[in-house]
Amino acid sequence: MADYNYNEVNKLPEIIRELRDLDKYRVEAGVLLDVGGKGLVFLQMIATVNEFGTQIKAKNGGSLAIPTKLAKGKRPADFGNKLFIPKGKSVLAMSNGTGLDVYFILRKSVNIPERSFLRTAIDNHLDKLTDLVAHGIQEIIAGNMTAMELYKRLGDALKLRIKANIVEKMNPHNAPLTIANKGKDDPLVDTGSLLKSISYRVISNEI
């Protein structure tokens, strides 16, 4: 005659409920927090541009003014009439008494290369994430974990992997002007706002 663990039998309805609850939720991970005073919409736009790459074109046949370190975050209009375009040059400069200081580089368009850090968090680590979920289901069957706890564990893993991608992503490298302005070649890290904005949330599929 088989021996029964009555504690495990009594947990069976709860285990079945938690397994069914796996269909009730989904986890979202990415740029979800508004940090650094940038605004969430702005941070999500920055994330999208880097994730897929894009080309930014000047409007109405004009030029994009790309700041050098001398501009210190200002726009050309902030300098009034002090800036001018030297003959034969595509820059906005200002006289320093003995020569010219370049404050902005003028370009018709700028290409931002693809630096995927969201999709690759899953694509490059799919086996580990699959193992995490499989182990979590085993824990639910054993009565040691809930569906919500499994989704939170998965969310934590995605958040950590996305943040690691932001810090580790070095290719394509920053342009020389960007490196000069930032003082480093760290494509996805500048003020740290994008890194700090990464989080996850578990969402109910039930309406």
Coordinates of N, CA and C in Angstrom, one line a residue:
M1 N 0.8 -1.2 0.0 CA 0.0 0.0 0.0 C 0.9 1.2 0.0
A2 N 0.6 2.2 -0.9 CA 1.4 3.4 -1.0 C 1.2 4.3 0.2
D3 N 2.3 5.0 0.5 CA 2.2 6.0 1.6 C 1.9 7.4 1.0
Y4 N 1.0 8.1 1.7 CA 0.6 9.4 1.2 C 1.0 10.5 2.1
N5 N 1.5 11.5 1.6 CA 1.8 12.7 2.4 C 0.5 13.6 2.3
Y6 N -0.2 13.6 3.4 CA -1.5 14.3 3.4 C -1.3 15.8 3.3
N7 N -0.2 16.3 3.7 CA 0.0 17.8 3.6 C 0.1 18.1 2.1
E8 N 0.8 17.3 1.3 CA 0.9 17.5 -0.1 C -0.5 17.4 -0.8
V9 N -1.2 16.4 -0.4 CA -2.6 16.2 -1.0 C -3.4 17.4 -0.7
N10 N -3.4 17.9 0.5 CA -4.2 19.1 0.9 C -3.8 20.3 0.1
K11 N -2.5 20.4 -0.4 CA -2.1 21.5 -1.2 C -2.5 21.4 -2.6
L12 N -3.0 20.3 -3.1 CA -3.2 20.1 -4.5 C -4.1 21.1 -5.1
P13 N -5.3 21.5 -4.5 CA -6.1 22.5 -5.1 C -5.4 23.8 -5.2
E14 N -4.6 24.2 -4.2 CA -3.8 25.4 -4.3 C -2.8 25.4 -5.4
I15 N -2.1 24.2 -5.6 CA -1.1 24.1 -6.7 C -1.8 24.2 -8.0
I16 N -2.9 23.6 -8.2 CA -3.7 23.6 -9.5 C -4.1 25.1 -9.7
R17 N -4.5 25.8 -8.7 CA -4.9 27.2 -8.9 C -3.7 28.0 -9.3
E18 N -2.5 27.8 -8.7 CA -1.4 28.6 -9.1 C -0.9 28.3 -10.5
L19 N -1.0 27.0 -10.9 CA -0.7 26.7 -12.3 C -1.6 27.4 -13.3
R20 N -2.9 27.4 -13.0 CA -3.9 28.1 -13.8 C -3.6 29.6 -13.8
D21 N -3.1 30.1 -12.7 CA -2.9 31.6 -12.6 C -1.7 32.0 -13.5
L22 N -0.9 31.1 -14.0 CA 0.2 31.4 -14.9 C -0.3 32.1 -16.1
D23 N -1.6 31.7 -16.5 CA -2.2 32.4 -17.7 C -2.8 33.7 -17.4
K24 N -2.9 34.1 -16.1 CA -3.5 35.3 -15.8 C -2.6 36.6 -15.8
Y25 N -1.3 36.3 -15.9 CA -0.3 37.4 -15.8 C 0.7 37.4 -17.0
R26 N 1.3 38.5 -17.2 CA 2.4 38.7 -18.1 C 3.4 39.7 -17.4
V27 N 4.7 39.6 -17.8 CA 5.7 40.5 -17.3 C 6.2 41.4 -18.4
E28 N 6.3 42.7 -18.1 CA 6.9 43.6 -19.0 C 8.1 44.2 -18.4
A29 N 9.2 44.3 -19.2 CA 10.4 44.9 -18.7 C 11.0 45.9 -19.7
G30 N 11.6 46.9 -19.2 CA 12.1 47.9 -20.1 C 12.2 49.3 -19.4
V31 N 12.1 50.3 -20.2 CA 12.1 51.7 -19.7 C 10.8 52.1 -19.1
L32 N 10.6 51.9 -17.8 CA 9.3 52.1 -17.1 C 9.3 53.2 -16.0
L33 N 10.5 53.7 -15.6 CA 10.6 54.6 -14.5 C 11.0 56.0 -15.0
D34 N 10.4 57.0 -14.6 CA 10.7 58.4 -14.9 C 11.8 58.9 -13.9
V35 N 13.0 59.0 -14.3 CA 14.1 59.4 -13.4 C 14.9 60.5 -14.0
G36 N 15.6 61.3 -13.2 CA 16.5 62.3 -13.7 C 15.9 63.5 -14.3
G37 N 14.5 63.6 -14.1 CA 13.8 64.8 -14.6 C 13.7 64.8 -16.1
K38 N 14.0 63.7 -16.8 CA 14.0 63.6 -18.2 C 12.5 63.4 -18.8
G39 N 11.7 62.8 -18.0 CA 10.4 62.4 -18.5 C 10.4 61.1 -19.1
L40 N 9.4 60.3 -18.8 CA 9.3 58.9 -19.3 C 9.2 58.8 -20.8
V41 N 8.4 59.7 -21.4 CA 8.3 59.6 -22.9 C 9.6 59.9 -23.5
F42 N 10.4 60.9 -23.0 CA 11.7 61.2 -23.6 C 12.6 60.0 -23.4
L43 N 12.7 59.4 -22.3 CA 13.5 58.2 -22.1 C 13.2 57.0 -22.9
Q44 N 11.9 56.8 -23.1 CA 11.4 55.7 -24.0 C 11.8 56.0 -25.5
M45 N 11.8 57.3 -25.9 CA 12.2 57.7 -27.2 C 13.7 57.4 -27.4
I46 N 14.5 57.8 -26.4 CA 15.9 57.5 -26.5 C 16.2 56.0 -26.6
A47 N 15.4 55.2 -25.8 CA 15.6 53.8 -25.9 C 15.2 53.2 -27.2
T48 N 14.1 53.7 -27.8 CA 13.7 53.2 -29.1 C 14.7 53.6 -30.2
V49 N 15.2 54.8 -30.2 CA 16.2 55.2 -31.2 C 17.5 54.3 -31.1
N50 N 17.9 54.0 -29.9 CA 19.1 53.2 -29.7 C 18.8 51.7 -30.1
E51 N 17.6 51.3 -29.7 CA 17.2 49.9 -29.9 C 17.2 49.5 -31.4
F52 N 16.7 50.4 -32.2 CA 16.5 50.1 -33.6 C 17.4 51.0 -34.6
G53 N 18.0 52.0 -34.0 CA 18.7 52.9 -34.9 C 17.8 53.8 -35.7
T54 N 18.3 54.9 -36.2 CA 17.5 55.9 -36.9 C 18.4 56.9 -37.6
Q55 N 17.8 57.6 -38.6 CA 18.5 58.7 -39.2 C 17.7 60.0 -38.9
I56 N 18.3 61.0 -38.3 CA 17.7 62.3 -38.0 C 18.1 63.3 -39.1
K57 N 17.1 63.8 -39.7 CA 17.3 64.8 -40.8 C 16.9 66.2 -40.3
A58 N 17.6 67.2 -40.9 CA 17.2 68.6 -40.6 C 15.9 68.9 -41.3
K59 N 15.2 69.8 -40.7 CA 13.9 70.2 -41.3 C 14.1 71.3 -42.3
N60 N 13.2 71.3 -43.3 CA 13.1 72.5 -44.2 C 14.4 72.8 -44.9
G61 N 15.3 71.8 -45.2 CA 16.5 72.1 -45.9 C 17.6 72.7 -45.0
G62 N 17.4 72.8 -43.7 CA 18.3 73.4 -42.8 C 19.4 72.5 -42.4
S63 N 20.0 72.8 -41.3 CA 21.1 71.9 -40.8 C 20.9 71.6 -39.3
L64 N 21.3 70.4 -38.9 CA 21.4 70.1 -37.5 C 22.6 70.7 -36.9
A65 N 22.5 71.3 -35.7 CA 23.6 71.8 -35.0 C 24.0 70.9 -33.9
I66 N 25.1 70.2 -34.1 CA 25.6 69.2 -33.1 C 26.6 69.9 -32.2
P67 N 26.3 70.0 -30.9 CA 27.1 70.8 -30.0 C 28.5 70.1 -29.8
T68 N 29.5 70.9 -29.6 CA 30.8 70.5 -29.1 C 30.8 70.7 -27.6
K69 N 31.9 70.4 -27.0 CA 32.0 70.5 -25.6 C 31.9 72.0 -25.1
L70 N 32.3 72.9 -26.0 CA 32.2 74.3 -25.7 C 30.8 74.8 -25.5
A71 N 29.8 74.2 -26.2 CA 28.4 74.6 -26.2 C 27.8 74.4 -24.8
K72 N 28.3 73.4 -24.0 CA 27.9 73.2 -22.7 C 26.4 73.1 -22.5
G73 N 25.8 72.3 -23.5 CA 24.3 72.0 -23.4 C 23.4 73.1 -23.9
K74 N 24.0 74.2 -24.4 CA 23.2 75.3 -24.9 C 22.8 75.1 -26.4
R75 N 21.8 75.8 -26.9 CA 21.5 75.8 -28.3 C 22.1 77.0 -29.0
P76 N 22.2 77.0 -30.3 CA 22.7 78.2 -31.0 C 22.1 79.5 -30.7
A77 N 20.7 79.4 -30.5 CA 20.0 80.7 -30.2 C 20.4 81.3 -28.9
D78 N 20.9 80.5 -28.0 CA 21.3 81.0 -26.7 C 22.5 81.9 -26.7
F79 N 23.2 81.9 -27.9 CA 24.4 82.7 -28.0 C 24.2 84.0 -28.8
G80 N 22.9 84.3 -29.1 CA 22.5 85.5 -29.8 C 23.2 85.6 -31.1
N81 N 23.9 86.7 -31.4 CA 24.5 86.9 -32.7 C 26.0 86.7 -32.7
K82 N 26.5 86.0 -31.6 CA 27.9 85.8 -31.4 C 28.5 84.7 -32.3
L83 N 27.6 83.8 -32.7 CA 28.1 82.7 -33.6 C 27.9 83.0 -35.0
F84 N 28.8 82.5 -35.9 CA 28.7 82.7 -37.3 C 29.4 81.5 -38.0
I85 N 29.1 81.4 -39.3 CA 29.6 80.3 -40.1 C 30.8 80.8 -40.9
P86 N 32.0 80.3 -40.5 CA 33.2 80.7 -41.3 C 33.1 80.3 -42.8
K87 N 33.7 81.0 -43.6 CA 33.6 80.7 -45.1 C 34.2 79.4 -45.4
G88 N 33.4 78.6 -46.1 CA 33.8 77.2 -46.5 C 33.8 76.2 -45.4
K89 N 33.2 76.5 -44.2 CA 33.1 75.6 -43.1 C 31.7 75.3 -42.7
S90 N 31.4 74.1 -42.3 CA 30.1 73.7 -41.8 C 30.1 73.6 -40.3
V91 N 30.3 74.8 -39.7 CA 30.4 74.9 -38.3 C 29.8 76.2 -37.9
L92 N 29.4 76.3 -36.6 CA 29.1 77.6 -36.0 C 30.2 77.9 -35.0
A93 N 30.8 79.1 -35.2 CA 32.0 79.4 -34.4 C 31.9 80.8 -33.8
M94 N 32.9 81.1 -32.9 CA 32.9 82.4 -32.3 C 34.4 82.8 -32.2
S95 N 34.7 84.0 -32.4 CA 36.0 84.5 -32.3 C 36.5 84.5 -30.9
N96 N 37.8 84.1 -30.7 CA 38.4 84.1 -29.3 C 39.5 85.2 -29.2
G97 N 39.6 86.0 -30.2 CA 40.6 87.1 -30.2 C 41.7 86.8 -31.1
T98 N 42.2 85.5 -31.1 CA 43.3 85.1 -31.9 C 42.9 84.0 -33.0
G99 N 41.7 83.5 -32.9 CA 41.3 82.5 -33.8 C 39.8 82.2 -33.6
L100 N 39.4 81.0 -33.9 CA 38.0 80.7 -33.8 C 37.8 79.4 -32.9
D101 N 36.7 79.5 -32.1 CA 36.3 78.3 -31.3 C 35.1 77.8 -31.9
V102 N 35.0 76.5 -32.2 CA 33.9 75.8 -32.8 C 32.9 75.4 -31.7
Y103 N 31.7 75.8 -31.8 CA 30.7 75.5 -30.8 C 29.7 74.4 -31.3
F104 N 29.4 74.4 -32.6 CA 28.5 73.5 -33.2 C 29.0 73.0 -34.6
I105 N 28.8 71.7 -34.8 CA 29.1 71.1 -36.1 C 27.7 71.1 -36.9
L106 N 27.7 71.5 -38.1 CA 26.5 71.6 -38.9 C 26.4 70.3 -39.8
R107 N 25.3 69.6 -39.8 CA 25.1 68.4 -40.6 C 23.7 68.4 -41.1
K108 N 23.5 67.9 -42.4 CA 22.2 67.7 -42.9 C 21.4 66.6 -42.3
S109 N 22.1 65.6 -41.8 CA 21.5 64.4 -41.2 C 22.5 63.8 -40.3
V110 N 22.0 63.0 -39.3 CA 22.9 62.2 -38.4 C 22.3 60.8 -38.3
N111 N 23.2 59.8 -38.5 CA 22.8 58.4 -38.4 C 23.1 57.9 -37.0
I112 N 22.1 57.4 -36.3 CA 22.3 56.7 -35.0 C 22.3 55.2 -35.2
P113 N 23.3 54.5 -35.0 CA 23.3 53.1 -35.3 C 22.5 52.3 -34.3
E114 N 22.1 51.1 -34.7 CA 21.3 50.2 -33.8 C 22.2 49.7 -32.7
R115 N 21.7 49.8 -31.5 CA 22.4 49.3 -30.3 C 21.3 48.6 -29.4
S116 N 20.9 47.4 -29.9 CA 19.8 46.7 -29.2 C 20.3 46.3 -27.8
F117 N 19.5 46.7 -26.8 CA 19.8 46.3 -25.4 C 18.6 45.7 -24.8
L118 N 17.4 45.8 -25.4 CA 16.2 45.2 -24.9 C 15.9 43.8 -25.5
R119 N 15.9 43.8 -26.8 CA 15.7 42.5 -27.5 C 16.8 41.5 -27.1
T120 N 18.0 41.9 -27.1 CA 19.1 41.0 -26.8 C 19.1 40.5 -25.4
A121 N 18.4 41.2 -24.5 CA 18.3 40.7 -23.1 C 17.5 39.3 -23.1
I122 N 16.7 39.1 -24.1 CA 16.0 37.8 -24.2 C 16.7 36.9 -25.2
D123 N 17.0 37.5 -26.4 CA 17.6 36.7 -27.5 C 18.9 36.0 -27.1
N124 N 19.7 36.7 -26.4 CA 21.1 36.2 -26.0 C 21.1 35.3 -24.8
H125 N 19.9 35.3 -24.1 CA 19.9 34.5 -22.8 C 18.6 33.7 -22.7
L126 N 18.1 33.3 -23.9 CA 16.8 32.6 -23.9 C 16.9 31.3 -23.1
D127 N 18.0 30.5 -23.3 CA 18.1 29.3 -22.6 C 18.0 29.4 -21.0
K128 N 18.7 30.4 -20.5 CA 18.7 30.7 -19.1 C 17.4 31.1 -18.6
L129 N 16.7 31.9 -19.4 CA 15.3 32.4 -19.0 C 14.3 31.2 -19.1
T130 N 14.5 30.4 -20.1 CA 13.6 29.2 -20.2 C 13.8 28.3 -19.0
D131 N 15.1 28.1 -18.6 CA 15.4 27.2 -17.4 C 14.8 27.8 -16.1
L132 N 14.9 29.2 -16.0 CA 14.3 29.8 -14.9 C 12.8 29.6 -14.8
V133 N 12.1 29.7 -15.9 CA 10.7 29.4 -15.9 C 10.4 28.0 -15.6
A134 N 11.1 27.1 -16.2 CA 10.9 25.6 -16.0 C 11.1 25.3 -14.5
H135 N 12.2 25.8 -13.9 CA 12.4 25.5 -12.5 C 11.3 26.1 -11.6
G136 N 10.8 27.3 -12.0 CA 9.8 27.9 -11.3 C 8.5 27.1 -11.3
I137 N 8.2 26.5 -12.5 CA 7.0 25.7 -12.6 C 7.1 24.5 -11.7
Q138 N 8.3 23.9 -11.6 CA 8.6 22.8 -10.7 C 8.4 23.2 -9.3
E139 N 8.8 24.4 -8.9 CA 8.6 24.9 -7.6 C 7.1 25.1 -7.3
I140 N 6.3 25.6 -8.2 CA 4.9 25.7 -8.0 C 4.3 24.3 -7.8
I141 N 4.6 23.4 -8.6 CA 4.1 22.0 -8.4 C 4.5 21.4 -7.1
A142 N 5.7 21.8 -6.6 CA 6.1 21.3 -5.2 C 5.4 22.1 -4.1
G143 N 4.7 23.2 -4.5 CA 4.0 24.0 -3.5 C 4.9 25.0 -2.8
N144 N 6.0 25.3 -3.4 CA 7.0 26.3 -2.8 C 7.0 27.7 -3.5
M145 N 6.1 27.9 -4.5 CA 6.1 29.2 -5.2 C 4.8 29.4 -5.7
T146 N 4.4 30.7 -5.9 CA 3.2 31.1 -6.5 C 3.4 31.6 -7.9
A147 N 2.4 31.7 -8.7 CA 2.5 32.2 -10.1 C 3.1 33.6 -10.1
M148 N 2.6 34.4 -9.2 CA 3.1 35.8 -9.1 C 4.6 35.9 -8.7
E149 N 5.0 35.0 -7.8 CA 6.4 35.0 -7.4 C 7.3 34.6 -8.6
L150 N 6.8 33.6 -9.4 CA 7.6 33.2 -10.6 C 7.7 34.4 -11.6
Y151 N 6.6 35.1 -11.8 CA 6.7 36.3 -12.7 C 7.6 37.4 -12.2
K152 N 7.6 37.6 -10.9 CA 8.5 38.6 -10.3 C 10.0 38.1 -10.5
R153 N 10.2 36.8 -10.3 CA 11.6 36.3 -10.5 C 12.0 36.5 -11.9
L154 N 11.1 36.2 -12.9 CA 11.5 36.5 -14.3 C 11.7 37.9 -14.6
G155 N 10.9 38.8 -14.0 CA 11.0 40.2 -14.2 C 12.4 40.7 -13.6
D156 N 12.8 40.2 -12.5 CA 14.1 40.6 -11.9 C 15.2 40.2 -12.8
A157 N 15.1 39.0 -13.4 CA 16.1 38.5 -14.3 C 16.2 39.3 -15.5
L158 N 15.1 39.7 -16.1 CA 15.1 40.6 -17.3 C 15.7 42.0 -17.0
K159 N 15.3 42.5 -15.8 CA 15.8 43.8 -15.4 C 17.3 43.8 -15.3
L160 N 17.8 42.8 -14.6 CA 19.3 42.8 -14.4 C 20.0 42.6 -15.8
R161 N 19.4 41.8 -16.7 CA 20.1 41.5 -18.0 C 20.0 42.8 -18.8
I162 N 18.9 43.5 -18.8 CA 18.8 44.7 -19.6 C 19.8 45.8 -19.1
K163 N 19.9 45.9 -17.8 CA 20.9 46.9 -17.2 C 22.3 46.5 -17.6
A164 N 22.6 45.2 -17.5 CA 23.9 44.7 -17.9 C 24.2 45.0 -19.3
N165 N 23.2 44.9 -20.2 CA 23.4 45.2 -21.6 C 23.8 46.7 -21.8
I166 N 23.1 47.5 -21.1 CA 23.3 49.0 -21.2 C 24.8 49.3 -20.8
V167 N 25.3 48.7 -19.7 CA 26.6 49.0 -19.3 C 27.7 48.3 -20.2
E168 N 27.4 47.1 -20.7 CA 28.4 46.4 -21.5 C 28.4 46.7 -22.9
K169 N 27.3 47.3 -23.5 CA 27.2 47.6 -24.9 C 28.3 48.6 -25.3
M170 N 29.2 48.2 -26.1 CA 30.3 49.1 -26.6 C 30.4 49.2 -28.1
N171 N 29.6 48.4 -28.8 CA 29.6 48.5 -30.3 C 28.2 48.7 -30.8
P172 N 28.0 49.6 -31.8 CA 29.1 50.4 -32.4 C 29.5 51.5 -31.4
H173 N 30.8 51.9 -31.5 CA 31.3 52.9 -30.6 C 30.7 54.3 -30.9
N174 N 30.9 55.1 -29.9 CA 30.5 56.5 -30.1 C 31.3 57.2 -31.1
A175 N 30.7 58.2 -31.8 CA 31.5 59.0 -32.7 C 32.5 59.8 -32.0
P176 N 33.6 60.2 -32.6 CA 34.7 61.0 -32.0 C 34.2 62.2 -31.3
L177 N 33.2 62.9 -31.9 CA 32.7 64.2 -31.3 C 31.9 63.8 -30.0
T178 N 31.2 62.7 -30.1 CA 30.4 62.3 -28.9 C 31.3 61.9 -27.7
I179 N 32.4 61.2 -28.1 CA 33.4 60.8 -27.1 C 34.0 62.1 -26.4
A180 N 34.3 63.1 -27.3 CA 34.9 64.3 -26.8 C 34.0 65.0 -25.8
N181 N 32.7 65.0 -26.2 CA 31.7 65.7 -25.3 C 31.5 65.0 -24.0
K182 N 31.4 63.6 -24.1 CA 31.1 62.8 -22.9 C 32.4 62.6 -22.1
G183 N 33.5 62.6 -22.7 CA 34.7 62.2 -22.0 C 34.9 60.7 -21.9
K184 N 34.1 60.0 -22.6 CA 34.3 58.5 -22.5 C 33.6 57.9 -23.7
D185 N 33.9 56.7 -24.1 CA 33.3 55.9 -25.1 C 32.3 54.9 -24.5
D186 N 31.2 55.3 -24.1 CA 30.2 54.5 -23.4 C 28.8 54.7 -24.1
P187 N 28.5 54.1 -25.2 CA 27.4 54.5 -26.0 C 26.0 54.6 -25.4
L188 N 25.7 53.8 -24.4 CA 24.4 53.9 -23.8 C 24.3 54.5 -22.4
V189 N 25.5 55.0 -22.0 CA 25.5 55.6 -20.7 C 26.0 57.0 -20.8
D190 N 25.2 58.0 -20.3 CA 25.6 59.4 -20.3 C 25.4 59.9 -18.9
T191 N 24.1 60.3 -18.6 CA 23.8 60.8 -17.3 C 23.4 59.7 -16.3
G192 N 23.1 58.5 -16.9 CA 22.7 57.4 -16.1 C 21.2 57.2 -16.0
S193 N 20.5 58.2 -16.6 CA 19.0 58.1 -16.5 C 18.4 56.9 -17.1
L194 N 18.9 56.6 -18.3 CA 18.4 55.4 -19.0 C 18.6 54.1 -18.2
L195 N 19.7 54.0 -17.6 CA 20.0 52.8 -16.8 C 19.1 52.7 -15.6
K196 N 18.9 53.9 -14.9 CA 18.0 53.9 -13.7 C 16.5 53.7 -14.1
S197 N 16.2 54.0 -15.3 CA 14.8 53.9 -15.7 C 14.3 52.4 -15.9
I198 N 15.2 51.5 -16.0 CA 14.9 50.1 -16.3 C 14.2 49.4 -15.1
S199 N 13.1 48.9 -15.3 CA 12.4 48.1 -14.3 C 11.5 47.1 -14.9
Y200 N 10.6 46.5 -14.2 CA 9.6 45.6 -14.7 C 8.3 45.7 -14.0
R201 N 7.3 45.1 -14.5 CA 6.0 45.1 -13.9 C 5.2 43.8 -14.3
V202 N 4.5 43.3 -13.3 CA 3.7 42.1 -13.6 C 2.3 42.6 -13.8
I203 N 1.7 42.3 -15.0 CA 0.4 42.8 -15.3 C -0.6 41.7 -15.5
S204 N -1.8 41.9 -15.0 CA -2.9 41.0 -15.1 C -3.5 41.0 -16.5
N205 N -3.7 39.8 -17.1 CA -4.3 39.7 -18.4 C -5.9 39.8 -18.3
E206 N -6.4 39.8 -17.1 CA -7.8 39.8 -17.0 C -8.3 41.3 -17.0
I207 N -9.4 41.5 -17.8 CA -9.9 42.8 -17.9 C -11.0 43.1 -16.8

